[in-house]
Amino acid sequence: MKKNLSKSTFIRGLQCEKSLYLYKHHYNLKDTTPSSLQAVFEQGTNIGILAQDLFPNGVDASPENHFKMVESVRKTLKFISQEESIIYEATFLYNDVIAALDILVKDEEGWKAYEVKSSTKVSETYIKDAAIQYYTITNSGIDLKDISIIHINNQYTKDGELDIRQLFSIESVYDQVLEFLPRIPNEVRRLKNVIESTEIPNVDIGHHCSDPYDCNFKGTCWKHIPEYSVFNISRLNKDKKFDLYNQGVVTLDQIDLVQTDLNPNQVLQVKSEVNGTSHINVEEIRNFTNGLSYPIYFLDFETIGPGVPKYNGSRPYQQLVFQYSLHIQENLTSVIEHREYLADPTKDPRIGFIKQLIEDCGNSGNILVYNIGFERGKLNDLIKVFPQYSTELRGIINRLKDLMIPFQQKWYYTPEMKGSYSIKYVLPSLVPELSYNDLDIKEGVAASNTFLSMVNGTFEGDIEETRRQLLEYCELDTFAMIKILEKLQQL
């Protein structure tokens, strides 16, 4: 029976004993990793490799693969005996706990440990993560003088060559680690007992299922929860959701609306589902549609948010526009035109984006978007970096109108929307014949990750065919807005 704990399984066990047990004994039940999360992992790996340049010319103790971690322990001890002063992926084993460290450095003060994180701040979980590393390293005979987290500095703005000393922040967590350290032996003992048990721990669902990380055994632990439940009540506090669950209230028809504290929109959602009724405020919808000025432009942006900034004037994780779709309707009965832009991934996408958008958007009429805060925010970002286009871009901002409002305000609500006003729920409710399901790229995260892989030079596949798929996806977003507005106007 494998009773070894790794750094990641230690953290998993702190979050939930049942998750740890399933991981060790029923790994095949683990949920499939979404491509969006896989992209996050890959970005984290790349950032870790980049951070090695803060301490160049080190030796690498990485194993041949993840299943041969003990090989790294031997390599690490060998490098230390050879008096190497910088070791990447230094790995230590003590008391059946194995932990790899991103960078181990020996300077004039002694050994120092550095763990790289792709986030922009140090979290409580990172402290626990560093503490288990400190525990294994120091008990392996290494006298650590300090242990630090290297994380992304999101205030850094790229200007010329990438400056990794500005990109990264190094934050000592030595004092916090020492504070947590006395808990580790007992926690290690407890988690080993969990692994060695013959029974799955009896742990019900709760906040721990997503704190600090989304558990990848939800498909197993949550299978008794129907697809649409009290956990889908829009904007309901998570504590209240679990309060209902712990009272045996799982589906919306079990909710006592007299006893349960819900806001008017939540009451509307429950009643709509239970009674199968829709809510339509024709007067408010009429005021909204009559307030639109032709020509109407239906606009949607796609963005990338690289952790390591690619272009001058951009910051880590800043959302940068690379694509738009634009449908244009001159009047209520005119033929609809379509315009689009998709950047060359080998160049800064923004200047070409700005120039064509200004040309395509004309000078009059409303520009309809879905969730105005997003497009307005991206346009304001462009103004800061390219002030020479500020007049034209501010003109576009002033013409924006938000198609989301009738659904956000619940002027139009049907049971099919399941409490959401996302276009992915609104569209099938109003226009069921339109669907994203038949597309190769079905949602914005996939579009963003795909284009970012092209920018990074890691894309594998048919570039021209994939560009067609990106254009097809974005075009459906704005065509969907046309059909949604038509439905509202028909009311």
PDB file of N, CA and C in Angstrom, residues 124-192:
ATOM      1  N   GLU A 124      -2.594  31.699   1.971  1.00  0.00           N
ATOM      2  CA  GLU A 124      -2.408  30.854   3.157  1.00  0.00           C
ATOM      3  C   GLU A 124      -2.016  29.435   2.748  1.00  0.00           C
ATOM      4  N   THR A 125      -2.579  28.948   1.645  1.00  0.00           N
ATOM      5  CA  THR A 125      -2.244  27.608   1.161  1.00  0.00           C
ATOM      6  C   THR A 125      -0.777  27.531   0.761  1.00  0.00           C
ATOM      7  N   TYR A 126      -0.249  28.599   0.180  1.00  0.00           N
ATOM      8  CA  TYR A 126       1.163  28.602  -0.210  1.00  0.00           C
ATOM      9  C   TYR A 126       2.078  28.508   1.018  1.00  0.00           C
ATOM     10  N   ILE A 127       1.622  29.086   2.141  1.00  0.00           N
ATOM     11  CA  ILE A 127       2.395  28.989   3.383  1.00  0.00           C
ATOM     12  C   ILE A 127       2.465  27.524   3.827  1.00  0.00           C
ATOM     13  N   LYS A 128       1.334  26.835   3.802  1.00  0.00           N
ATOM     14  CA  LYS A 128       1.298  25.414   4.179  1.00  0.00           C
ATOM     15  C   LYS A 128       2.143  24.588   3.210  1.00  0.00           C
ATOM     16  N   ASP A 129       2.050  24.948   1.945  1.00  0.00           N
ATOM     17  CA  ASP A 129       2.833  24.303   0.889  1.00  0.00           C
ATOM     18  C   ASP A 129       4.335  24.448   1.177  1.00  0.00           C
ATOM     19  N   ALA A 130       4.732  25.662   1.528  1.00  0.00           N
ATOM     20  CA  ALA A 130       6.144  25.925   1.838  1.00  0.00           C
ATOM     21  C   ALA A 130       6.563  25.229   3.133  1.00  0.00           C
ATOM     22  N   ALA A 131       5.627  25.111   4.074  1.00  0.00           N
ATOM     23  CA  ALA A 131       5.945  24.494   5.360  1.00  0.00           C
ATOM     24  C   ALA A 131       6.277  23.013   5.205  1.00  0.00           C
ATOM     25  N   ILE A 132       5.543  22.293   4.363  1.00  0.00           N
ATOM     26  CA  ILE A 132       5.840  20.870   4.172  1.00  0.00           C
ATOM     27  C   ILE A 132       7.172  20.710   3.440  1.00  0.00           C
ATOM     28  N   GLN A 133       7.511  21.675   2.580  1.00  0.00           N
ATOM     29  CA  GLN A 133       8.829  21.655   1.938  1.00  0.00           C
ATOM     30  C   GLN A 133       9.925  21.881   2.978  1.00  0.00           C
ATOM     31  N   TYR A 134       9.732  22.876   3.813  1.00  0.00           N
ATOM     32  CA  TYR A 134      10.709  23.182   4.860  1.00  0.00           C
ATOM     33  C   TYR A 134      10.912  21.968   5.772  1.00  0.00           C
ATOM     34  N   TYR A 135       9.814  21.315   6.113  1.00  0.00           N
ATOM     35  CA  TYR A 135       9.841  20.129   6.988  1.00  0.00           C
ATOM     36  C   TYR A 135      10.700  19.019   6.389  1.00  0.00           C
ATOM     37  N   THR A 136      10.490  18.724   5.098  1.00  0.00           N
ATOM     38  CA  THR A 136      11.254  17.632   4.481  1.00  0.00           C
ATOM     39  C   THR A 136      12.706  18.028   4.240  1.00  0.00           C
ATOM     40  N   ILE A 137      12.936  19.276   3.871  1.00  0.00           N
ATOM     41  CA  ILE A 137      14.303  19.723   3.564  1.00  0.00           C
ATOM     42  C   ILE A 137      15.161  19.766   4.824  1.00  0.00           C
ATOM     43  N   THR A 138      14.640  20.404   5.867  1.00  0.00           N
ATOM     44  CA  THR A 138      15.448  20.560   7.080  1.00  0.00           C
ATOM     45  C   THR A 138      15.663  19.219   7.782  1.00  0.00           C
ATOM     46  N   ASN A 139      14.663  18.336   7.722  1.00  0.00           N
ATOM     47  CA  ASN A 139      14.831  17.014   8.334  1.00  0.00           C
ATOM     48  C   ASN A 139      15.694  16.086   7.491  1.00  0.00           C
ATOM     49  N   SER A 140      16.041  16.539   6.286  1.00  0.00           N
ATOM     50  CA  SER A 140      16.993  15.794   5.453  1.00  0.00           C
ATOM     51  C   SER A 140      18.420  16.287   5.666  1.00  0.00           C
ATOM     52  N   GLY A 141      18.590  17.198   6.624  1.00  0.00           N
ATOM     53  CA  GLY A 141      19.936  17.641   6.987  1.00  0.00           C
ATOM     54  C   GLY A 141      20.366  18.956   6.373  1.00  0.00           C
ATOM     55  N   ILE A 142      19.451  19.643   5.695  1.00  0.00           N
ATOM     56  CA  ILE A 142      19.785  20.939   5.087  1.00  0.00           C
ATOM     57  C   ILE A 142      19.348  22.050   6.037  1.00  0.00           C
ATOM     58  N   ASP A 143      20.272  22.890   6.443  1.00  0.00           N
ATOM     59  CA  ASP A 143      19.981  23.985   7.365  1.00  0.00           C
ATOM     60  C   ASP A 143      19.508  25.196   6.562  1.00  0.00           C
ATOM     61  N   LEU A 144      18.191  25.291   6.383  1.00  0.00           N
ATOM     62  CA  LEU A 144      17.630  26.399   5.580  1.00  0.00           C
ATOM     63  C   LEU A 144      17.667  27.704   6.359  1.00  0.00           C
ATOM     64  N   LYS A 145      18.252  28.720   5.747  1.00  0.00           N
ATOM     65  CA  LYS A 145      18.300  30.047   6.368  1.00  0.00           C
ATOM     66  C   LYS A 145      17.052  30.866   6.042  1.00  0.00           C
ATOM     67  N   ASP A 146      16.408  30.512   4.930  1.00  0.00           N
ATOM     68  CA  ASP A 146      15.210  31.271   4.535  1.00  0.00           C
ATOM     69  C   ASP A 146      14.427  30.435   3.533  1.00  0.00           C
ATOM     70  N   ILE A 147      13.127  30.716   3.441  1.00  0.00           N
ATOM     71  CA  ILE A 147      12.289  30.102   2.415  1.00  0.00           C
ATOM     72  C   ILE A 147      11.347  31.181   1.890  1.00  0.00           C
ATOM     73  N   SER A 148      11.251  31.286   0.577  1.00  0.00           N
ATOM     74  CA  SER A 148      10.518  32.388  -0.048  1.00  0.00           C
ATOM     75  C   SER A 148       9.587  31.876  -1.146  1.00  0.00           C
ATOM     76  N   ILE A 149       8.558  32.675  -1.399  1.00  0.00           N
ATOM     77  CA  ILE A 149       7.672  32.449  -2.542  1.00  0.00           C
ATOM     78  C   ILE A 149       8.035  33.475  -3.617  1.00  0.00           C
ATOM     79  N   ILE A 150       8.278  32.988  -4.826  1.00  0.00           N
ATOM     80  CA  ILE A 150       8.458  33.865  -5.988  1.00  0.00           C
ATOM     81  C   ILE A 150       7.128  33.905  -6.717  1.00  0.00           C
ATOM     82  N   HIS A 151       6.555  35.089  -6.848  1.00  0.00           N
ATOM     83  CA  HIS A 151       5.270  35.197  -7.539  1.00  0.00           C
ATOM     84  C   HIS A 151       5.289  36.354  -8.528  1.00  0.00           C
ATOM     85  N   ILE A 152       4.254  36.415  -9.338  1.00  0.00           N
ATOM     86  CA  ILE A 152       4.162  37.441 -10.376  1.00  0.00           C
ATOM     87  C   ILE A 152       3.835  38.803  -9.766  1.00  0.00           C
ATOM     88  N   ASN A 153       4.538  39.826 -10.225  1.00  0.00           N
ATOM     89  CA  ASN A 153       4.257  41.211  -9.833  1.00  0.00           C
ATOM     90  C   ASN A 153       3.332  41.815 -10.880  1.00  0.00           C
ATOM     91  N   ASN A 154       2.047  41.911 -10.538  1.00  0.00           N
ATOM     92  CA  ASN A 154       1.080  42.376 -11.551  1.00  0.00           C
ATOM     93  C   ASN A 154       1.102  43.887 -11.765  1.00  0.00           C
ATOM     94  N   GLN A 155       2.007  44.588 -11.071  1.00  0.00           N
ATOM     95  CA  GLN A 155       2.168  46.026 -11.317  1.00  0.00           C
ATOM     96  C   GLN A 155       3.246  46.301 -12.362  1.00  0.00           C
ATOM     97  N   TYR A 156       3.962  45.267 -12.754  1.00  0.00           N
ATOM     98  CA  TYR A 156       5.022  45.438 -13.754  1.00  0.00           C
ATOM     99  C   TYR A 156       4.406  45.671 -15.133  1.00  0.00           C
ATOM    100  N   THR A 157       4.886  46.698 -15.816  1.00  0.00           N
ATOM    101  CA  THR A 157       4.461  46.976 -17.191  1.00  0.00           C
ATOM    102  C   THR A 157       5.658  46.800 -18.108  1.00  0.00           C
ATOM    103  N   LYS A 158       5.490  45.961 -19.091  1.00  0.00           N
ATOM    104  CA  LYS A 158       6.600  45.681 -20.009  1.00  0.00           C
ATOM    105  C   LYS A 158       6.931  46.921 -20.835  1.00  0.00           C
ATOM    106  N   ASP A 159       8.217  47.222 -20.921  1.00  0.00           N
ATOM    107  CA  ASP A 159       8.685  48.361 -21.725  1.00  0.00           C
ATOM    108  C   ASP A 159      10.032  47.959 -22.308  1.00  0.00           C
ATOM    109  N   GLY A 160      10.015  47.440 -23.520  1.00  0.00           N
ATOM    110  CA  GLY A 160      11.244  46.931 -24.123  1.00  0.00           C
ATOM    111  C   GLY A 160      11.439  45.461 -23.777  1.00  0.00           C
ATOM    112  N   GLU A 161      12.681  45.074 -23.538  1.00  0.00           N
ATOM    113  CA  GLU A 161      12.963  43.672 -23.210  1.00  0.00           C
ATOM    114  C   GLU A 161      12.311  43.284 -21.875  1.00  0.00           C
ATOM    115  N   LEU A 162      11.883  42.032 -21.783  1.00  0.00           N
ATOM    116  CA  LEU A 162      11.282  41.540 -20.548  1.00  0.00           C
ATOM    117  C   LEU A 162      12.302  41.612 -19.411  1.00  0.00           C
ATOM    118  N   ASP A 163      11.904  42.238 -18.308  1.00  0.00           N
ATOM    119  CA  ASP A 163      12.774  42.363 -17.136  1.00  0.00           C
ATOM    120  C   ASP A 163      12.240  41.422 -16.061  1.00  0.00           C
ATOM    121  N   ILE A 164      12.868  40.246 -15.936  1.00  0.00           N
ATOM    122  CA  ILE A 164      12.295  39.258 -15.013  1.00  0.00           C
ATOM    123  C   ILE A 164      12.459  39.678 -13.554  1.00  0.00           C
ATOM    124  N   ARG A 165      13.386  40.574 -13.274  1.00  0.00           N
ATOM    125  CA  ARG A 165      13.538  41.027 -11.891  1.00  0.00           C
ATOM    126  C   ARG A 165      12.423  42.003 -11.510  1.00  0.00           C
ATOM    127  N   GLN A 166      11.795  42.588 -12.514  1.00  0.00           N
ATOM    128  CA  GLN A 166      10.597  43.392 -12.279  1.00  0.00           C
ATOM    129  C   GLN A 166       9.341  42.530 -12.360  1.00  0.00           C
ATOM    130  N   LEU A 167       9.384  41.524 -13.230  1.00  0.00           N
ATOM    131  CA  LEU A 167       8.223  40.642 -13.420  1.00  0.00           C
ATOM    132  C   LEU A 167       7.916  39.848 -12.155  1.00  0.00           C
ATOM    133  N   PHE A 168       8.966  39.396 -11.463  1.00  0.00           N
ATOM    134  CA  PHE A 168       8.774  38.549 -10.290  1.00  0.00           C
ATOM    135  C   PHE A 168       8.990  39.327  -8.995  1.00  0.00           C
ATOM    136  N   SER A 169       8.202  38.966  -7.988  1.00  0.00           N
ATOM    137  CA  SER A 169       8.424  39.448  -6.627  1.00  0.00           C
ATOM    138  C   SER A 169       8.880  38.266  -5.779  1.00  0.00           C
ATOM    139  N   ILE A 170       9.863  38.483  -4.919  1.00  0.00           N
ATOM    140  CA  ILE A 170      10.349  37.433  -4.029  1.00  0.00           C
ATOM    141  C   ILE A 170       9.953  37.819  -2.604  1.00  0.00           C
ATOM    142  N   GLU A 171       9.146  36.970  -1.960  1.00  0.00           N
ATOM    143  CA  GLU A 171       8.593  37.296  -0.649  1.00  0.00           C
ATOM    144  C   GLU A 171       8.953  36.188   0.345  1.00  0.00           C
ATOM    145  N   SER A 172       9.721  36.526   1.355  1.00  0.00           N
ATOM    146  CA  SER A 172      10.076  35.535   2.374  1.00  0.00           C
ATOM    147  C   SER A 172       8.835  35.144   3.179  1.00  0.00           C
ATOM    148  N   VAL A 173       8.680  33.829   3.394  1.00  0.00           N
ATOM    149  CA  VAL A 173       7.563  33.339   4.211  1.00  0.00           C
ATOM    150  C   VAL A 173       8.115  32.553   5.414  1.00  0.00           C
ATOM    151  N   TYR A 174       9.366  32.802   5.733  1.00  0.00           N
ATOM    152  CA  TYR A 174      10.074  32.047   6.776  1.00  0.00           C
ATOM    153  C   TYR A 174       9.322  32.080   8.112  1.00  0.00           C
ATOM    154  N   ASP A 175       8.898  33.259   8.538  1.00  0.00           N
ATOM    155  CA  ASP A 175       8.235  33.381   9.839  1.00  0.00           C
ATOM    156  C   ASP A 175       6.893  32.657   9.857  1.00  0.00           C
ATOM    157  N   GLN A 176       6.127  32.798   8.770  1.00  0.00           N
ATOM    158  CA  GLN A 176       4.817  32.118   8.702  1.00  0.00           C
ATOM    159  C   GLN A 176       4.984  30.611   8.664  1.00  0.00           C
ATOM    160  N   VAL A 177       6.036  30.141   7.974  1.00  0.00           N
ATOM    161  CA  VAL A 177       6.315  28.705   7.896  1.00  0.00           C
ATOM    162  C   VAL A 177       6.644  28.159   9.282  1.00  0.00           C
ATOM    163  N   LEU A 178       7.494  28.866  10.022  1.00  0.00           N
ATOM    164  CA  LEU A 178       7.853  28.413  11.366  1.00  0.00           C
ATOM    165  C   LEU A 178       6.638  28.378  12.288  1.00  0.00           C
ATOM    166  N   GLU A 179       5.690  29.268  12.042  1.00  0.00           N
ATOM    167  CA  GLU A 179       4.472  29.306  12.846  1.00  0.00           C
ATOM    168  C   GLU A 179       3.606  28.061  12.595  1.00  0.00           C
ATOM    169  N   PHE A 180       3.575  27.612  11.327  1.00  0.00           N
ATOM    170  CA  PHE A 180       2.742  26.455  10.970  1.00  0.00           C
ATOM    171  C   PHE A 180       3.463  25.132  11.238  1.00  0.00           C
ATOM    172  N   LEU A 181       4.770  25.176  11.277  1.00  0.00           N
ATOM    173  CA  LEU A 181       5.595  23.965  11.327  1.00  0.00           C
ATOM    174  C   LEU A 181       5.227  22.978  12.449  1.00  0.00           C
ATOM    175  N   PRO A 182       4.941  23.423  13.675  1.00  0.00           N
ATOM    176  CA  PRO A 182       4.638  22.458  14.746  1.00  0.00           C
ATOM    177  C   PRO A 182       3.427  21.570  14.448  1.00  0.00           C
ATOM    178  N   ARG A 183       2.541  22.012  13.552  1.00  0.00           N
ATOM    179  CA  ARG A 183       1.346  21.224  13.225  1.00  0.00           C
ATOM    180  C   ARG A 183       1.663  20.062  12.285  1.00  0.00           C
ATOM    181  N   ILE A 184       2.780  20.149  11.582  1.00  0.00           N
ATOM    182  CA  ILE A 184       3.012  19.213  10.483  1.00  0.00           C
ATOM    183  C   ILE A 184       3.135  17.748  10.926  1.00  0.00           C
ATOM    184  N   PRO A 185       3.914  17.406  11.953  1.00  0.00           N
ATOM    185  CA  PRO A 185       4.023  15.986  12.315  1.00  0.00           C
ATOM    186  C   PRO A 185       2.668  15.324  12.577  1.00  0.00           C
ATOM    187  N   ASN A 186       1.786  16.010  13.310  1.00  0.00           N
ATOM    188  CA  ASN A 186       0.455  15.449  13.587  1.00  0.00           C
ATOM    189  C   ASN A 186      -0.384  15.331  12.320  1.00  0.00           C
ATOM    190  N   GLU A 187      -0.283  16.347  11.458  1.00  0.00           N
ATOM    191  CA  GLU A 187      -1.037  16.302  10.204  1.00  0.00           C
ATOM    192  C   GLU A 187      -0.536  15.165   9.316  1.00  0.00           C
ATOM    193  N   VAL A 188       0.776  14.986   9.253  1.00  0.00           N
ATOM    194  CA  VAL A 188       1.349  13.893   8.458  1.00  0.00           C
ATOM    195  C   VAL A 188       0.849  12.550   8.993  1.00  0.00           C
ATOM    196  N   ARG A 189       0.870  12.388  10.310  1.00  0.00           N
ATOM    197  CA  ARG A 189       0.411  11.137  10.931  1.00  0.00           C
ATOM    198  C   ARG A 189      -1.068  10.905  10.596  1.00  0.00           C
ATOM    199  N   ARG A 190      -1.882  11.950  10.736  1.00  0.00           N
ATOM    200  CA  ARG A 190      -3.314  11.826  10.460  1.00  0.00           C
ATOM    201  C   ARG A 190      -3.569  11.433   9.011  1.00  0.00           C
ATOM    202  N   LEU A 191      -2.869  12.069   8.089  1.00  0.00           N
ATOM    203  CA  LEU A 191      -3.118  11.807   6.672  1.00  0.00           C
ATOM    204  C   LEU A 191      -2.594  10.435   6.254  1.00  0.00           C
ATOM    205  N   LYS A 192      -1.529   9.972   6.876  1.00  0.00           N
ATOM    206  CA  LYS A 192      -1.062   8.602   6.607  1.00  0.00           C
ATOM    207  C   LYS A 192      -2.110   7.586   7.066  1.00  0.00           C
TER     208      LYS A 192
END
